[in-house]
């Protein structure tokens, strides 16, 4: 079952890993931040060993985005970000797990101070969620 873990965050300045640039994470004691980094690296290793990690990408600053919308019968381009919002889409991890319970476990383990993790199933081309059996 494939899911995507969407990372929503607003690092200042924009950078990755986002936790290094988020006030809530920076406010933690240094030892706790180091332990969280160690735990996250161990999680990624575990996912790779189990064949659950498919791919991941960090995204650039939303201010550098270009938006394309349909207006008056044709696409028009405008500068980003998409919307005024507290958090922006910062990156994603594509995972392939045995069931939704495992996906939710990983979502909880990905969550960190100053970030929101959104778990969403992928869909087949016909519109059906891939994890629907």
PDB file of C-alpha atoms in Angstrom:
ATOM      1  CA  UNK A   1       0.000   0.000   0.000  1.00  0.00           C
ATOM      2  CA  UNK A   2       1.478   3.277  -1.059  1.00  0.00           C
ATOM      3  CA  UNK A   3       1.114   6.474   0.908  1.00  0.00           C
ATOM      4  CA  UNK A   4       2.742   9.853   0.830  1.00  0.00           C
ATOM      5  CA  UNK A   5       3.872  11.630   3.976  1.00  0.00           C
ATOM      6  CA  UNK A   6       3.532  15.333   3.176  1.00  0.00           C
ATOM      7  CA  UNK A   7       5.678  17.644   5.282  1.00  0.00           C
ATOM      8  CA  UNK A   8       4.079  21.031   6.004  1.00  0.00           C
ATOM      9  CA  UNK A   9       6.348  23.589   7.611  1.00  0.00           C
ATOM     10  CA  UNK A  10       7.478  27.193   7.406  1.00  0.00           C
ATOM     11  CA  UNK A  11      11.189  27.294   8.168  1.00  0.00           C
ATOM     12  CA  UNK A  12      12.776  30.733   8.461  1.00  0.00           C
ATOM     13  CA  UNK A  13      14.882  31.123   6.481  1.00  0.00           C
ATOM     14  CA  UNK A  14      13.645  28.402   4.145  1.00  0.00           C
ATOM     15  CA  UNK A  15      15.935  25.401   4.422  1.00  0.00           C
ATOM     16  CA  UNK A  16      16.222  21.674   4.957  1.00  0.00           C
ATOM     17  CA  UNK A  17      16.055  19.727   7.109  1.00  0.00           C
ATOM     18  CA  UNK A  18      13.165  21.995   8.043  1.00  0.00           C
ATOM     19  CA  UNK A  19      13.553  21.306  11.782  1.00  0.00           C
ATOM     20  CA  UNK A  20      16.874  23.134  11.732  1.00  0.00           C
ATOM     21  CA  UNK A  21      15.020  26.310  10.672  1.00  0.00           C
ATOM     22  CA  UNK A  22      11.809  26.088  12.751  1.00  0.00           C
ATOM     23  CA  UNK A  23      11.622  28.067  16.005  1.00  0.00           C
ATOM     24  CA  UNK A  24       9.812  25.287  17.908  1.00  0.00           C
ATOM     25  CA  UNK A  25      12.586  22.815  17.099  1.00  0.00           C
ATOM     26  CA  UNK A  26      15.384  25.304  17.735  1.00  0.00           C
ATOM     27  CA  UNK A  27      13.933  26.025  21.201  1.00  0.00           C
ATOM     28  CA  UNK A  28      14.508  22.416  22.319  1.00  0.00           C
ATOM     29  CA  UNK A  29      17.618  21.560  24.338  1.00  0.00           C
ATOM     30  CA  UNK A  30      20.583  20.639  22.108  1.00  0.00           C
ATOM     31  CA  UNK A  31      20.732  17.081  23.449  1.00  0.00           C
ATOM     32  CA  UNK A  32      17.046  16.518  22.650  1.00  0.00           C
ATOM     33  CA  UNK A  33      17.550  17.850  19.095  1.00  0.00           C
ATOM     34  CA  UNK A  34      20.541  15.525  18.604  1.00  0.00           C
ATOM     35  CA  UNK A  35      18.512  12.565  19.869  1.00  0.00           C
ATOM     36  CA  UNK A  36      15.638  13.418  17.534  1.00  0.00           C
ATOM     37  CA  UNK A  37      18.059  13.563  14.581  1.00  0.00           C
ATOM     38  CA  UNK A  38      19.561  10.202  15.587  1.00  0.00           C
ATOM     39  CA  UNK A  39      16.078   8.687  15.926  1.00  0.00           C
ATOM     40  CA  UNK A  40      15.039  10.021  12.510  1.00  0.00           C
ATOM     41  CA  UNK A  41      18.149   8.612  10.824  1.00  0.00           C
ATOM     42  CA  UNK A  42      17.423   5.248  12.483  1.00  0.00           C
ATOM     43  CA  UNK A  43      13.826   5.432  11.227  1.00  0.00           C
ATOM     44  CA  UNK A  44      14.980   6.054   7.649  1.00  0.00           C
ATOM     45  CA  UNK A  45      17.411   3.126   7.897  1.00  0.00           C
ATOM     46  CA  UNK A  46      14.637   0.893   9.257  1.00  0.00           C
ATOM     47  CA  UNK A  47      12.323   1.916   6.407  1.00  0.00           C
ATOM     48  CA  UNK A  48      15.028   1.217   3.805  1.00  0.00           C
ATOM     49  CA  UNK A  49      15.799  -2.188   5.302  1.00  0.00           C
ATOM     50  CA  UNK A  50      12.088  -3.102   5.288  1.00  0.00           C
ATOM     51  CA  UNK A  51      11.653  -1.913   1.686  1.00  0.00           C
ATOM     52  CA  UNK A  52       9.161   0.770   2.741  1.00  0.00           C
ATOM     53  CA  UNK A  53      11.118   3.820   1.594  1.00  0.00           C
ATOM     54  CA  UNK A  54      10.384   4.607  -2.074  1.00  0.00           C
ATOM     55  CA  UNK A  55      11.619   8.182  -2.534  1.00  0.00           C
ATOM     56  CA  UNK A  56      11.658  11.622  -0.915  1.00  0.00           C
ATOM     57  CA  UNK A  57      12.250  15.185  -2.020  1.00  0.00           C
ATOM     58  CA  UNK A  58      12.605  18.515  -0.285  1.00  0.00           C
ATOM     59  CA  UNK A  59      10.994  21.506  -1.967  1.00  0.00           C
ATOM     60  CA  UNK A  60      12.376  24.986  -2.482  1.00  0.00           C
ATOM     61  CA  UNK A  61      11.017  28.175  -0.951  1.00  0.00           C
ATOM     62  CA  UNK A  62       7.330  28.700  -1.850  1.00  0.00           C
ATOM     63  CA  UNK A  63       8.198  32.295  -2.762  1.00  0.00           C
ATOM     64  CA  UNK A  64      10.132  30.888  -5.737  1.00  0.00           C
ATOM     65  CA  UNK A  65       7.100  28.982  -7.069  1.00  0.00           C
ATOM     66  CA  UNK A  66       5.140  29.792 -10.195  1.00  0.00           C
ATOM     67  CA  UNK A  67       1.380  29.170 -10.282  1.00  0.00           C
ATOM     68  CA  UNK A  68      -0.664  28.322 -13.348  1.00  0.00           C
ATOM     69  CA  UNK A  69      -4.420  28.845 -13.205  1.00  0.00           C
ATOM     70  CA  UNK A  70      -7.140  28.730 -15.802  1.00  0.00           C
ATOM     71  CA  UNK A  71      -8.756  32.100 -16.566  1.00  0.00           C
ATOM     72  CA  UNK A  72     -10.655  33.395 -19.580  1.00  0.00           C
ATOM     73  CA  UNK A  73     -10.174  30.145 -21.452  1.00  0.00           C
ATOM     74  CA  UNK A  74      -6.416  29.841 -21.024  1.00  0.00           C
ATOM     75  CA  UNK A  75      -3.754  29.265 -18.370  1.00  0.00           C
ATOM     76  CA  UNK A  76      -2.227  32.314 -16.728  1.00  0.00           C
ATOM     77  CA  UNK A  77       0.951  32.334 -14.636  1.00  0.00           C
ATOM     78  CA  UNK A  78       1.485  34.165 -11.353  1.00  0.00           C
ATOM     79  CA  UNK A  79       4.186  34.141  -8.715  1.00  0.00           C
ATOM     80  CA  UNK A  80       3.819  31.946  -5.611  1.00  0.00           C
ATOM     81  CA  UNK A  81       3.332  31.016  -2.908  1.00  0.00           C
ATOM     82  CA  UNK A  82      -0.038  29.413  -3.595  1.00  0.00           C
ATOM     83  CA  UNK A  83      -1.824  30.881  -0.585  1.00  0.00           C
ATOM     84  CA  UNK A  84      -1.310  32.938   2.515  1.00  0.00           C
ATOM     85  CA  UNK A  85      -0.993  30.206   5.082  1.00  0.00           C
ATOM     86  CA  UNK A  86       0.835  29.453   8.293  1.00  0.00           C
ATOM     87  CA  UNK A  87       2.506  26.340   6.866  1.00  0.00           C
ATOM     88  CA  UNK A  88       3.708  25.551   3.359  1.00  0.00           C
ATOM     89  CA  UNK A  89       4.343  22.245   1.631  1.00  0.00           C
ATOM     90  CA  UNK A  90       8.039  21.592   2.339  1.00  0.00           C
ATOM     91  CA  UNK A  91       8.592  18.084   0.969  1.00  0.00           C
ATOM     92  CA  UNK A  92       7.370  14.530   0.857  1.00  0.00           C
ATOM     93  CA  UNK A  93       8.278  10.908   1.499  1.00  0.00           C
ATOM     94  CA  UNK A  94       6.699   8.223  -0.678  1.00  0.00           C
ATOM     95  CA  UNK A  95       6.324   4.984   1.259  1.00  0.00           C
ATOM     96  CA  UNK A  96       5.097   1.473   0.453  1.00  0.00           C
ATOM     97  CA  UNK A  97       3.888  -0.312   3.588  1.00  0.00           C
ATOM     98  CA  UNK A  98       1.917  -3.429   4.512  1.00  0.00           C
ATOM     99  CA  UNK A  99      -1.136  -1.574   5.811  1.00  0.00           C
ATOM    100  CA  UNK A 100      -2.578   1.743   6.965  1.00  0.00           C
ATOM    101  CA  UNK A 101      -1.629   1.031  10.582  1.00  0.00           C
ATOM    102  CA  UNK A 102       2.059   0.973   9.613  1.00  0.00           C
ATOM    103  CA  UNK A 103       1.612   4.163   7.563  1.00  0.00           C
ATOM    104  CA  UNK A 104       0.031   5.891  10.561  1.00  0.00           C
ATOM    105  CA  UNK A 105       2.832   4.656  12.823  1.00  0.00           C
ATOM    106  CA  UNK A 106       5.365   6.217  10.453  1.00  0.00           C
ATOM    107  CA  UNK A 107       3.344   9.449  10.299  1.00  0.00           C
ATOM    108  CA  UNK A 108       3.500   9.723  14.096  1.00  0.00           C
ATOM    109  CA  UNK A 109       7.238   9.055  14.047  1.00  0.00           C
ATOM    110  CA  UNK A 110       7.824  11.695  11.346  1.00  0.00           C
ATOM    111  CA  UNK A 111       6.000  14.433  13.286  1.00  0.00           C
ATOM    112  CA  UNK A 112       8.221  17.005  14.956  1.00  0.00           C
ATOM    113  CA  UNK A 113       8.047  20.415  16.629  1.00  0.00           C
ATOM    114  CA  UNK A 114       6.864  23.163  14.277  1.00  0.00           C
ATOM    115  CA  UNK A 115       5.851  20.772  11.492  1.00  0.00           C
ATOM    116  CA  UNK A 116       2.680  19.003  10.395  1.00  0.00           C
ATOM    117  CA  UNK A 117       2.789  15.620   8.699  1.00  0.00           C
ATOM    118  CA  UNK A 118      -0.111  14.752   6.417  1.00  0.00           C
ATOM    119  CA  UNK A 119      -0.625  11.090   5.519  1.00  0.00           C
ATOM    120  CA  UNK A 120      -2.444  10.487   2.257  1.00  0.00           C
ATOM    121  CA  UNK A 121      -2.980   7.269   0.269  1.00  0.00           C
ATOM    122  CA  UNK A 122      -2.066   7.182  -3.410  1.00  0.00           C
ATOM    123  CA  UNK A 123      -4.759   6.479  -5.976  1.00  0.00           C
ATOM    124  CA  UNK A 124      -4.919   4.243  -9.008  1.00  0.00           C
ATOM    125  CA  UNK A 125      -5.533   5.997 -12.340  1.00  0.00           C
ATOM    126  CA  UNK A 126      -9.245   5.087 -12.098  1.00  0.00           C
ATOM    127  CA  UNK A 127      -9.631   7.144  -8.926  1.00  0.00           C
ATOM    128  CA  UNK A 128      -9.654   4.314  -6.394  1.00  0.00           C
ATOM    129  CA  UNK A 129      -7.300   4.463  -3.438  1.00  0.00           C
ATOM    130  CA  UNK A 130      -4.531   1.897  -3.834  1.00  0.00           C
ATOM    131  CA  UNK A 131      -5.026   0.540  -0.353  1.00  0.00           C
ATOM    132  CA  UNK A 132      -8.679  -0.323  -0.917  1.00  0.00           C
ATOM    133  CA  UNK A 133      -8.759  -4.061  -1.132  1.00  0.00           C
TER     134      UNK A 133
END
